[in-house]
Each structure stands twice: as structure tokens, then as C-alpha cells.
Short mmCIF file of C-alpha atoms and ligand atoms in Angstrom, two decimals:
data_model
loop_
_atom_site.label_atom_id
_atom_site.label_comp_id
_atom_site.label_asym_id
_atom_site.label_seq_id
_atom_site.Cartn_x
_atom_site.Cartn_y
_atom_site.Cartn_z
CA LEU A 41 -16.71 8.87 28.31
CA VAL A 42 -17.71 5.25 28.61
CA SER A 43 -20.94 3.57 27.65
CA ASP A 44 -21.81 -0.10 27.36
CA ASP A 45 -20.31 -0.76 24.00
CA ARG A 46 -18.52 2.45 23.06
CA ILE A 47 -15.80 4.64 24.40
CA VAL A 48 -15.86 8.18 23.05
CA SER A 49 -12.77 10.29 23.02
CA ALA A 50 -13.20 13.52 24.94
CA GLY A 51 -12.13 16.81 23.40
CA VAL A 52 -12.04 15.32 19.95
CA THR A 53 -11.50 17.28 16.81
CA THR A 54 -12.97 15.02 14.26
CA ILE A 55 -14.78 15.30 11.02
CA ASP A 56 -18.09 15.44 12.88
CA ASP A 57 -17.18 18.21 15.31
CA SER A 58 -17.87 20.93 12.82
CA GLY A 59 -21.46 19.77 12.80
CA VAL A 60 -21.18 18.95 9.13
CA ALA A 61 -22.59 15.56 8.28
CA ASP A 62 -19.91 13.15 7.18
CA ARG A 63 -20.77 13.09 3.51
CA LEU A 64 -17.94 10.70 2.80
CA TYR A 65 -19.24 7.88 4.98
CA HIS A 66 -20.43 5.33 2.41
CA PRO A 67 -20.52 1.76 3.69
CA GLU A 68 -23.32 0.99 1.24
CA LEU A 69 -20.85 1.21 -1.64
CA TRP A 70 -18.88 -1.85 -0.47
CA PRO A 71 -20.08 -5.45 -0.26
CA LEU A 72 -18.45 -5.85 3.16
CA ASP A 73 -20.20 -8.02 5.73
CA PRO A 74 -22.10 -5.48 7.88
CA LYS A 75 -22.00 -7.79 10.90
CA LEU A 76 -18.26 -7.22 11.17
CA LEU A 77 -16.10 -4.16 11.72
CA HIS A 78 -13.48 -3.81 9.01
CA LEU A 79 -10.63 -1.73 10.40
CA ASN A 80 -7.77 -3.17 8.37
CA HIS A 81 -8.09 -1.67 4.92
CA GLY A 82 -4.32 -1.42 4.70
CA SER A 83 -3.59 -5.13 4.48
CA PHE A 84 -5.75 -6.33 1.61
CA GLY A 85 -7.90 -3.38 0.52
CA ALA A 86 -11.64 -3.81 -0.13
CA VAL A 87 -13.30 -3.56 -3.54
CA PRO A 88 -16.45 -1.41 -3.97
CA SER A 89 -19.45 -3.06 -5.62
CA ALA A 90 -19.22 -0.72 -8.64
CA VAL A 91 -15.61 -1.75 -9.29
CA LEU A 92 -16.48 -5.44 -8.88
CA ALA A 93 -19.26 -4.91 -11.43
CA GLU A 94 -16.73 -3.42 -13.84
CA GLN A 95 -14.47 -6.43 -13.34
CA GLN A 96 -17.43 -8.74 -13.94
CA ARG A 97 -18.24 -6.84 -17.13
CA TRP A 98 -14.71 -7.51 -18.42
CA ARG A 99 -15.00 -11.17 -17.45
CA GLU A 100 -18.27 -11.49 -19.33
CA ARG A 101 -16.68 -9.99 -22.44
CA MET A 102 -13.85 -12.53 -22.08
CA GLU A 103 -16.25 -15.45 -21.62
CA GLY A 104 -18.60 -14.29 -24.38
CA ASN A 105 -15.86 -14.69 -26.97
CA PRO A 106 -12.55 -15.91 -25.54
CA THR A 107 -10.78 -15.95 -28.88
CA GLY A 108 -11.92 -12.49 -29.93
CA PHE A 109 -11.17 -11.11 -26.49
CA PHE A 110 -7.62 -12.42 -26.29
CA ARG A 111 -6.80 -11.91 -29.97
CA ARG A 112 -8.25 -8.45 -30.54
CA GLU A 113 -9.76 -6.76 -27.53
CA LEU A 114 -7.48 -7.33 -24.54
CA GLN A 115 -4.26 -5.58 -25.47
CA PRO A 116 -5.82 -2.33 -26.77
CA ALA A 117 -8.05 -2.22 -23.68
CA LEU A 118 -5.04 -2.77 -21.44
CA GLU A 119 -3.28 0.14 -23.09
CA GLY A 120 -6.15 2.44 -22.12
CA ALA A 121 -6.02 1.20 -18.53
CA ARG A 122 -2.24 1.52 -18.42
CA LEU A 123 -2.34 5.11 -19.67
CA ALA A 124 -4.94 5.97 -17.01
CA ALA A 125 -2.58 4.52 -14.40
CA CYS A 126 0.34 6.54 -15.83
CA ALA A 127 -1.69 9.74 -15.58
CA PHE A 128 -2.74 8.97 -12.00
CA LEU A 129 0.85 8.45 -10.87
CA GLY A 130 2.59 11.10 -12.96
CA ALA A 131 4.51 8.52 -14.99
CA ASP A 132 5.47 9.12 -18.62
CA ALA A 133 3.66 6.88 -21.08
CA GLY A 134 6.61 4.53 -21.49
CA GLY A 135 7.42 4.35 -17.79
CA LEU A 136 4.77 2.23 -16.10
CA THR A 137 3.53 -1.28 -16.62
CA PHE A 138 1.07 -3.51 -14.81
CA VAL A 139 2.17 -6.23 -12.44
CA GLN A 140 0.13 -8.47 -10.13
CA ASN A 141 1.20 -6.82 -6.91
CA SER A 142 4.08 -4.98 -5.29
CA THR A 143 5.77 -8.27 -4.46
CA SER A 144 5.97 -8.98 -8.21
CA GLY A 145 7.17 -5.44 -8.94
CA VAL A 146 10.02 -5.74 -6.46
CA GLY A 147 10.75 -9.25 -7.73
CA ALA A 148 11.04 -8.08 -11.35
CA VAL A 149 13.59 -5.42 -10.38
CA LEU A 150 15.61 -7.77 -8.18
CA ALA A 151 15.65 -10.44 -10.90
CA SER A 152 17.14 -8.05 -13.44
CA PHE A 153 19.26 -5.62 -11.44
CA PRO A 154 22.96 -6.12 -12.32
CA LEU A 155 24.32 -7.04 -8.89
CA VAL A 156 27.77 -8.64 -8.69
CA ALA A 157 29.85 -10.21 -5.91
CA GLY A 158 30.70 -7.73 -3.17
CA ASP A 159 27.82 -5.35 -3.95
CA GLU A 160 25.50 -4.16 -1.21
CA VAL A 161 21.73 -3.73 -1.26
CA LEU A 162 20.52 -1.23 1.32
CA VAL A 163 17.18 -1.53 3.12
CA THR A 164 15.76 -0.16 6.39
CA ASP A 165 14.64 -2.15 9.40
CA HIS A 166 11.02 -1.31 8.40
CA VAL A 167 11.36 -3.27 5.15
CA TYR A 168 8.46 -5.58 4.25
CA ALA A 169 9.50 -9.14 5.10
CA ALA A 170 8.85 -10.66 1.66
CA VAL A 171 10.86 -7.83 0.09
CA LEU A 172 13.74 -8.50 2.47
CA PHE A 173 13.63 -12.21 1.59
CA GLY A 174 13.73 -11.31 -2.10
CA ALA A 175 16.66 -8.94 -1.62
CA ARG A 176 18.60 -11.56 0.35
CA LYS A 177 17.99 -14.18 -2.30
CA ALA A 178 19.06 -11.88 -5.14
CA ALA A 179 22.17 -10.88 -3.18
CA GLU A 180 23.13 -14.41 -2.17
CA ARG A 181 22.86 -15.66 -5.75
CA VAL A 182 25.81 -13.49 -6.78
CA GLY A 183 27.76 -13.11 -3.52
CA ALA A 184 26.39 -9.65 -2.70
CA SER A 185 24.91 -8.74 0.69
CA VAL A 186 22.00 -6.87 2.26
CA VAL A 187 22.74 -4.00 4.66
CA VAL A 188 20.02 -2.85 7.05
CA ALA A 189 19.81 0.79 8.13
CA PRO A 190 17.96 1.22 11.44
CA VAL A 191 15.43 4.07 11.42
CA ALA A 192 13.70 4.95 14.70
CA LEU A 193 9.92 4.65 14.91
CA GLY A 194 8.56 8.14 14.26
CA ALA A 195 11.95 9.41 13.05
CA SER A 196 11.93 12.89 11.55
CA ASP A 197 12.56 13.31 7.84
CA ASP A 198 16.12 14.49 8.55
CA GLU A 199 16.77 11.45 10.75
CA ALA A 200 15.39 9.04 8.17
CA VAL A 201 17.53 10.50 5.36
CA ALA A 202 20.62 10.53 7.59
CA ALA A 203 20.07 6.93 8.71
CA LEU A 204 20.13 5.70 5.11
CA VAL A 205 22.99 7.92 3.97
CA ALA A 206 25.08 6.72 6.93
CA LYS A 207 24.97 3.16 5.59
CA VAL A 208 26.05 3.97 2.03
CA THR A 209 29.47 2.60 1.11
CA ASP A 210 31.31 2.51 -2.19
CA ARG A 211 29.76 -0.95 -2.70
CA THR A 212 26.12 0.13 -2.31
CA ARG A 213 24.39 -0.38 -5.67
CA LEU A 214 20.70 -0.51 -4.87
CA ALA A 215 18.51 0.76 -2.04
CA ILE A 216 14.94 -0.40 -1.43
CA VAL A 217 12.97 2.19 0.53
CA ASP A 218 9.32 2.11 1.58
CA GLN A 219 7.15 5.08 0.73
CA VAL A 220 4.82 4.03 3.56
CA THR A 221 6.05 1.25 5.81
CA SER A 222 3.87 -1.75 6.51
CA ALA A 223 4.21 -2.74 10.17
CA THR A 224 4.93 0.80 11.32
CA ALA A 225 2.68 2.95 9.05
CA GLN A 226 5.46 5.48 8.63
CA ALA A 227 5.75 7.69 5.53
CA PHE A 228 9.39 8.08 4.62
CA PRO A 229 10.55 11.26 2.85
CA VAL A 230 11.23 9.32 -0.31
CA ALA A 231 11.80 12.36 -2.54
CA ARG A 232 14.70 13.42 -0.34
CA ILE A 233 15.96 9.86 0.05
CA VAL A 234 15.92 9.24 -3.71
CA ALA A 235 17.87 12.44 -4.36
CA ALA A 236 20.41 11.82 -1.58
CA LEU A 237 21.10 8.23 -2.60
CA GLN A 238 21.19 8.87 -6.35
CA ASP A 239 23.72 11.64 -5.65
CA ARG A 240 25.89 8.97 -4.09
CA GLY A 241 25.56 6.67 -7.10
CA VAL A 242 22.96 4.36 -5.56
CA ALA A 243 19.91 3.30 -7.57
CA VAL A 244 16.67 3.49 -5.60
CA LEU A 245 13.69 1.17 -5.74
CA VAL A 246 10.78 2.82 -3.93
CA ASP A 247 8.39 0.28 -2.47
CA GLY A 248 5.18 2.25 -2.75
CA ALA A 249 2.87 -0.68 -1.94
CA HIS A 250 0.63 1.54 0.21
CA ALA A 251 1.26 4.86 -1.49
CA PRO A 252 -1.28 5.20 -4.36
CA GLY A 253 -4.40 6.82 -2.96
CA LEU A 254 -2.98 7.10 0.56
CA LEU A 255 -0.55 9.84 -0.51
CA PRO A 256 -0.31 11.97 -3.63
CA VAL A 257 2.19 10.21 -5.90
CA ASP A 258 3.94 12.09 -8.70
CA LEU A 259 6.66 9.95 -10.22
CA SER A 260 7.75 12.81 -12.49
CA VAL A 261 8.82 14.66 -9.36
CA LEU A 262 9.97 11.69 -7.30
CA ARG A 263 12.21 10.41 -10.13
CA PRO A 264 13.07 7.04 -8.63
CA ASP A 265 15.06 4.46 -10.57
CA PHE A 266 12.25 2.00 -9.87
CA TRP A 267 8.91 2.26 -8.10
CA THR A 268 6.16 -0.22 -7.46
CA GLY A 269 2.79 0.28 -5.78
CA ASN A 270 -0.60 -1.31 -5.45
CA PHE A 271 -3.88 -0.26 -6.98
CA HIS A 272 -5.57 -2.95 -4.91
CA LYS A 273 -4.93 -1.26 -1.57
CA TRP A 274 -6.05 2.36 -1.22
CA PRO A 275 -7.47 2.92 -4.76
CA CYS A 276 -9.68 -0.17 -4.14
CA SER A 277 -9.05 -1.83 -7.47
CA PRO A 278 -9.55 -5.61 -7.67
CA ARG A 279 -6.70 -7.66 -6.20
CA GLY A 280 -3.91 -8.45 -8.60
CA SER A 281 -3.50 -4.88 -9.87
CA ALA A 282 -0.30 -2.98 -9.25
CA GLY A 283 2.11 -0.76 -11.14
CA LEU A 284 5.84 -1.00 -11.83
CA PHE A 285 7.64 2.16 -12.91
CA VAL A 286 11.14 2.00 -14.37
CA ALA A 287 13.25 5.07 -15.13
CA GLU A 288 14.32 5.42 -18.73
CA ARG A 289 17.91 4.37 -18.21
CA TRP A 290 16.82 0.99 -16.79
CA ARG A 291 14.06 0.18 -19.28
CA GLY A 292 16.33 -2.01 -21.35
CA THR A 293 17.35 -3.94 -18.23
CA VAL A 294 14.12 -4.81 -16.41
CA GLY A 295 12.25 -7.74 -17.89
CA SER A 296 9.20 -9.77 -17.09
CA PHE A 297 9.08 -13.20 -15.55
CA PRO A 298 7.56 -15.26 -17.03
CA VAL A 299 8.82 -13.91 -20.35
CA SER A 300 5.75 -12.66 -22.18
CA TRP A 301 4.59 -12.82 -25.79
CA ARG A 302 5.38 -9.10 -26.06
CA GLU A 303 8.99 -9.55 -24.94
CA ASP A 304 10.43 -8.09 -28.15
CA GLU A 305 8.63 -4.79 -27.57
CA GLY A 306 10.54 -4.19 -24.35
CA PHE A 307 9.36 -2.24 -21.32
CA PRO A 308 6.47 -1.55 -20.56
CA TYR A 309 4.76 -3.95 -23.01
CA SER A 310 6.94 -6.93 -22.19
CA PHE A 311 4.88 -7.42 -19.01
CA LEU A 312 1.42 -7.34 -20.53
CA LEU A 313 0.90 -10.76 -22.15
CA PRO A 314 2.31 -13.36 -19.74
CA GLY A 315 0.43 -16.28 -21.26
CA THR A 316 -3.27 -16.88 -20.66
CA VAL A 317 -4.30 -15.03 -17.53
CA ASP A 318 -7.36 -13.16 -16.29
CA SER A 319 -6.39 -9.50 -16.71
CA SER A 320 -9.74 -8.15 -15.49
CA ALA A 321 -8.17 -6.62 -12.37
CA TRP A 322 -5.82 -4.49 -14.50
CA LEU A 323 -8.68 -3.55 -16.82
CA SER A 324 -10.72 -2.35 -13.83
CA VAL A 325 -8.09 0.10 -12.55
CA PRO A 326 -9.64 3.10 -14.38
CA ALA A 327 -13.05 2.36 -12.82
CA ALA A 328 -11.47 2.30 -9.36
CA LEU A 329 -9.71 5.60 -9.98
CA GLU A 330 -12.99 7.12 -11.21
CA PHE A 331 -14.85 5.75 -8.17
CA PHE A 332 -12.83 8.04 -5.87
CA GLY A 333 -12.69 10.81 -8.44
CA ARG A 334 -16.28 11.81 -7.64
CA TRP A 335 -15.18 13.11 -4.22
CA GLY A 336 -11.64 14.04 -5.16
CA TRP A 337 -8.59 12.32 -3.75
CA SER A 338 -7.57 15.09 -1.42
CA ALA A 339 -11.04 15.19 0.20
CA VAL A 340 -10.89 11.41 0.68
CA ARG A 341 -7.39 11.61 2.16
CA GLU A 342 -8.32 14.45 4.52
CA ARG A 343 -11.41 12.65 5.75
CA ASN A 344 -9.75 9.28 6.19
CA GLY A 345 -6.63 10.79 7.79
CA ALA A 346 -8.77 12.62 10.36
CA LEU A 347 -10.79 9.51 11.04
CA ALA A 348 -7.71 7.32 11.54
CA ALA A 349 -6.32 9.95 13.91
CA TYR A 350 -9.55 9.78 15.90
CA GLY A 351 -9.38 6.00 15.93
CA GLN A 352 -5.81 6.07 17.17
CA ARG A 353 -6.68 8.52 19.91
CA VAL A 354 -9.83 6.84 21.17
CA VAL A 355 -8.14 3.44 21.46
CA ALA A 356 -5.02 4.96 23.05
CA GLU A 357 -7.09 6.81 25.65
CA ALA A 358 -9.06 3.66 26.48
CA ILE A 359 -5.94 1.63 27.24
CA GLY A 360 -3.60 4.37 28.46
CA ALA A 361 -1.21 4.07 25.51
CA ASP A 362 1.14 6.89 24.59
CA VAL A 363 0.90 7.70 20.87
CA SER A 364 2.80 10.97 20.94
CA GLY A 365 5.85 9.58 19.14
CA MET A 366 3.94 7.48 16.64
CA PRO A 367 4.39 8.08 12.91
CA GLY A 368 1.74 9.11 10.42
CA ASN A 369 0.59 12.35 12.02
CA ALA A 370 -0.01 15.47 10.01
CA GLY A 371 2.78 17.82 9.13
CA GLY A 372 5.66 15.63 7.94
CA SER A 373 6.76 16.56 4.45
CA ALA A 374 5.75 13.15 3.13
CA VAL A 375 2.30 13.20 4.72
CA GLY A 376 0.84 16.68 5.02
CA GLY A 377 -2.86 17.38 5.43
CA ALA A 378 -4.66 15.34 8.04
CA GLY A 379 -1.99 12.65 8.16
CA LEU A 380 -2.11 9.04 7.07
CA ALA A 381 -5.30 7.00 7.08
CA MET A 382 -3.33 4.26 8.81
CA ARG A 383 -2.14 4.78 12.41
CA LEU A 384 -0.54 2.87 15.23
CA VAL A 385 -1.46 2.26 18.82
CA PRO A 386 1.24 0.51 20.89
CA LEU A 387 -0.33 -2.14 23.12
CA PRO A 388 1.15 -2.00 26.60
CA GLY A 389 1.43 -5.38 28.28
CA VAL A 390 1.11 -7.39 25.06
CA LEU A 391 4.09 -9.63 24.45
CA ALA A 392 6.18 -8.41 21.50
CA ASP A 393 5.84 -11.77 19.87
CA PRO A 394 4.04 -12.49 16.58
CA VAL A 395 2.23 -15.51 18.06
CA ALA A 396 0.80 -13.42 20.93
CA ALA A 397 -0.05 -10.57 18.56
CA ASP A 398 -1.85 -12.89 16.15
CA ALA A 399 -3.73 -14.51 19.03
CA LEU A 400 -5.00 -11.13 20.20
CA ARG A 401 -5.95 -10.15 16.63
CA ASP A 402 -7.86 -13.42 16.27
CA ARG A 403 -9.71 -12.85 19.57
CA LEU A 404 -10.80 -9.42 18.33
CA ALA A 405 -12.21 -11.14 15.24
CA ASP A 406 -13.72 -14.19 16.95
CA GLU A 407 -15.16 -12.57 20.08
CA PHE A 408 -15.98 -9.06 18.83
CA GLY A 409 -16.27 -9.37 15.05
CA ILE A 410 -13.51 -6.82 14.56
CA GLU A 411 -10.96 -7.31 11.78
CA SER A 412 -7.69 -5.57 12.62
CA VAL A 413 -3.96 -6.18 12.45
CA ILE A 414 -1.35 -6.22 15.20
CA ASN A 415 2.28 -6.17 14.12
CA VAL A 416 5.40 -6.68 16.18
CA TRP A 417 8.20 -4.25 15.52
CA GLY A 418 11.09 -2.91 17.59
CA GLY A 419 10.13 -4.90 20.68
CA ARG A 420 6.55 -3.66 20.72
CA ALA A 421 3.14 -4.95 19.69
CA LEU A 422 1.53 -2.31 17.47
CA LEU A 423 -2.16 -2.24 16.63
CA ARG A 424 -2.58 -0.64 13.19
CA VAL A 425 -5.92 0.98 12.44
CA SER A 426 -6.98 1.98 8.94
CA ALA A 427 -9.76 4.32 7.84
CA GLN A 428 -11.67 4.09 4.59
CA LEU A 429 -14.99 5.53 3.45
CA TYR A 430 -16.89 2.56 4.91
CA ASN A 431 -15.62 3.40 8.43
CA ARG A 432 -16.91 5.95 10.94
CA GLU A 433 -15.98 7.08 14.44
CA ALA A 434 -18.23 4.59 16.24
CA ASP A 435 -16.21 1.73 14.73
CA TYR A 436 -13.09 2.78 16.62
CA GLU A 437 -15.08 3.40 19.79
CA ARG A 438 -16.18 -0.24 19.68
CA LEU A 439 -12.61 -1.28 18.96
CA ALA A 440 -11.48 0.67 22.04
CA VAL A 441 -13.91 -1.21 24.26
CA ALA A 442 -12.86 -4.54 22.81
CA VAL A 443 -9.12 -3.92 23.07
CA ARG A 444 -9.46 -2.70 26.64
CA SER A 445 -11.40 -5.76 27.68
CA LEU A 446 -8.78 -8.09 26.21
CA LEU A 447 -5.67 -6.46 27.68
C1 PLP B 603 5.69 -2.00 2.18
C2 PLP B 603 5.04 -3.15 1.48
N1 PLP B 603 5.67 -3.76 0.48
C3 PLP B 603 5.12 -4.78 -0.18
C4 PLP B 603 3.87 -5.26 0.14
C5 PLP B 603 3.31 -6.41 -0.61
O1 PLP B 603 2.17 -6.06 -1.32
P1 PLP B 603 1.41 -7.18 -2.15
O2 PLP B 603 0.92 -8.18 -1.14
O3 PLP B 603 0.29 -6.49 -2.82
O4 PLP B 603 2.39 -7.77 -3.08
C6 PLP B 603 3.17 -4.67 1.19
C7 PLP B 603 1.84 -5.17 1.57
O5 PLP B 603 1.21 -4.73 2.50
C8 PLP B 603 3.76 -3.59 1.88
O6 PLP B 603 3.13 -2.98 2.89
#
């Protein structure tokens, strides 16, 4: 079906088909510019007004009495926020600390992990670029190397596990594995990967940048050596809030950079007083978790997963793209339910070149007011659509019209 400014997917099974009003559509709760379409929650998140107000409240306490705040109030308050984060992720109370972002979490592990000459660090070809750069730098410093395991786009869980296991040698010390990949929006079966690699004597750092909120995360079940993930993506906490989990046997090894005033207390406290910084993002994590708690995380995931699937389908139909082999659909052991709230549409005819992809993304923004992301991976340009509670079906219908007119 085509109208002037919308394309509607025929035969849809969406959240609206049941005739039930979409009670989880709440654009009024975010301060997003209503003149634009925001279809890229995955990259930088978006902070609800209520969570921004909580952050502002903390800032006002800090500015009302800087000395009292830093001397007496901050660290006890941070402990409350940290324990809320531990509970949300299934971490034991000594297992999780706050970091600025997943990049910092990965960096802290790479800076302390005892690599020596000849060792190998294993990653996949979906690895986040900044993480790969960090791994290479840590390896080069000591004469170790980085080994890349190719994993096909949309690989099954068995294939993903096998691809990593196939690259393990007797020199593999550390593997860095995404829980949800960035450019390819693929959920890897990290529980199986962690178990398989640990069995072979390899420590595993799970890069869970996208995982909190997008998937259920239970670190007591996952049992990684290390895990990092963002509160500022899917839980919609202010930017600069992320977690770093370290398994007990590594807690004496992983330290903070810069070295903090609480260094002597060891992990997790050694990360919590890195000089004079604005910690209001960390302090606002509980408010962000409570914000979604009113609907329940599984209801939010179901709704957003169904909406992203609709968005994927309506754009794919408009441009004749085949999404049958794309990752993120329901059913995989790591996804379940309605699937991920972040889906791919391959763009036929678009050069698989970051400059061309960025140019198309910018035209969507400049000419149509649509914020999106187009990544290049495996010789293809991949449009990645996200769904959050401020999105609805019509947003993707407008995206479909825009993409079709630009191809
Ligand atoms: C897989 C993965 N790792 C790491 C990062 C970096 O996250 P941050 O920018 O919050 O450090 C991202 C960001 O999208 C990501 O997708």
C-alpha cells in the first residue's frame, strides 16, 4: 500500500493488529525534537525527561554544597546506585562497578589483563572498531596478536560457537565477544560461548554494550570473566553511565585508570572516585531503571521487538530487499520473544563504502528529517533501525518512502 508520505506493509502482524491501543507509545516522555524522526536509539540512546530531571536534581545537590556533596554525600549515594545496577544485572555485590561507557570498561580490562609475548586475543569480525583498536594496542605492547574469527551474518548459535572454538589455539588467552553486535545487530549466544571458551582455558570478556534493557542479562548465569555494558543505551540513563563486571578470580587484577582515591579498597570501589568528576549520570541509573519498571522490561522488549520487526519489513518491502537471513529475529536462544528492537535492512545498490553510507544517512537527515544509521559490513550497506517507546509504526512507513526515493 502506498500513499503520499507513507508505505504500509501489507499482511502485517504488529502490535496494533490485535486492535489493542499501543499503550507503550510514549513520545511525550522524551524531550526529543518532534520535527524529526528518531530511528537510531541504538547508537546513543535518548534520555527521558524524568531521568534528566533526576540528573539535574543530583547536580543541584552538588552545586548547593560542593564540599559537603563530595566529602559526605557522593560515595554513599553511589553505593546505592551501584547496588541497584548489580541487582538489575544479576551481579554479586562485589562484582560490578561503574565506568563511563563500554569503551572504558573494555579498556580497563585490556590495560590490566596479563598478556605476554606470543599470546593471542580472539575476536570476531563483528567486533566494535574501537574495541578492536584497543585489543590490537594491548597485544602489540607485549608482542601478542589479535586473531579474528569470521562469523556469518545471521549465523545460527551452533555456527557462532563453532566459529570461535575453531580459532582457539594453545596461545589463546582472552576472547572478546559481543553480546549484541553493533553494525550487524546480531545477538551472539554468549552463555554458550563463555562456557565453551572457558572450558578451553580462555578468559572471556563479553562486550555487552547494547545488552542491558535490550536483552535480559543475568551475570550470575552468564558467568563471564569480564563483562561491560551501557546503561545509557537501552535503559536510557544519562550518557556516561555503564557497568563493568569482573569475576572474583580477576578482581585483584583489574584496576582503574586513572588510579582513583579509593584504589586501596580494590575492585569495585577502586573505580568510584577518579578525581573530581560529575557523577550525576551514575547516580541517575536507578531512576532510569525505575522509569521502565512501570511497564516491566519484558513488555517493553516485546513491544519494541515487534515494532522493529515491522520497521524492518516495511522498509524491505518498499525497496525490494531480502531480510530473510538477517539476524535479530525471534527464536534464537539469545533473543527469544519478539526479537531484538534493532534490525537490519540491506540496501541493494548502495555502495558498500562508509563514505557512501554516511552520505545516504546524512541525506535522510537533511532532506527528510530522519535520524538513522547505515553501516557497512561484509560487503554490504546495512540500514539499522531501532525501536523505542517514542517510536510507532508510521515512523518506519515514512522511512520506507524516504529510503525508496533516495535509492
Ligand atoms: C558492541 C559495542 N561495543 C562498544 C560500544 C561502545 O559503547 P560506548 O560508546 O558507550 O563506549 C558500542 C557502541 O555502540 C557497541 O555497539
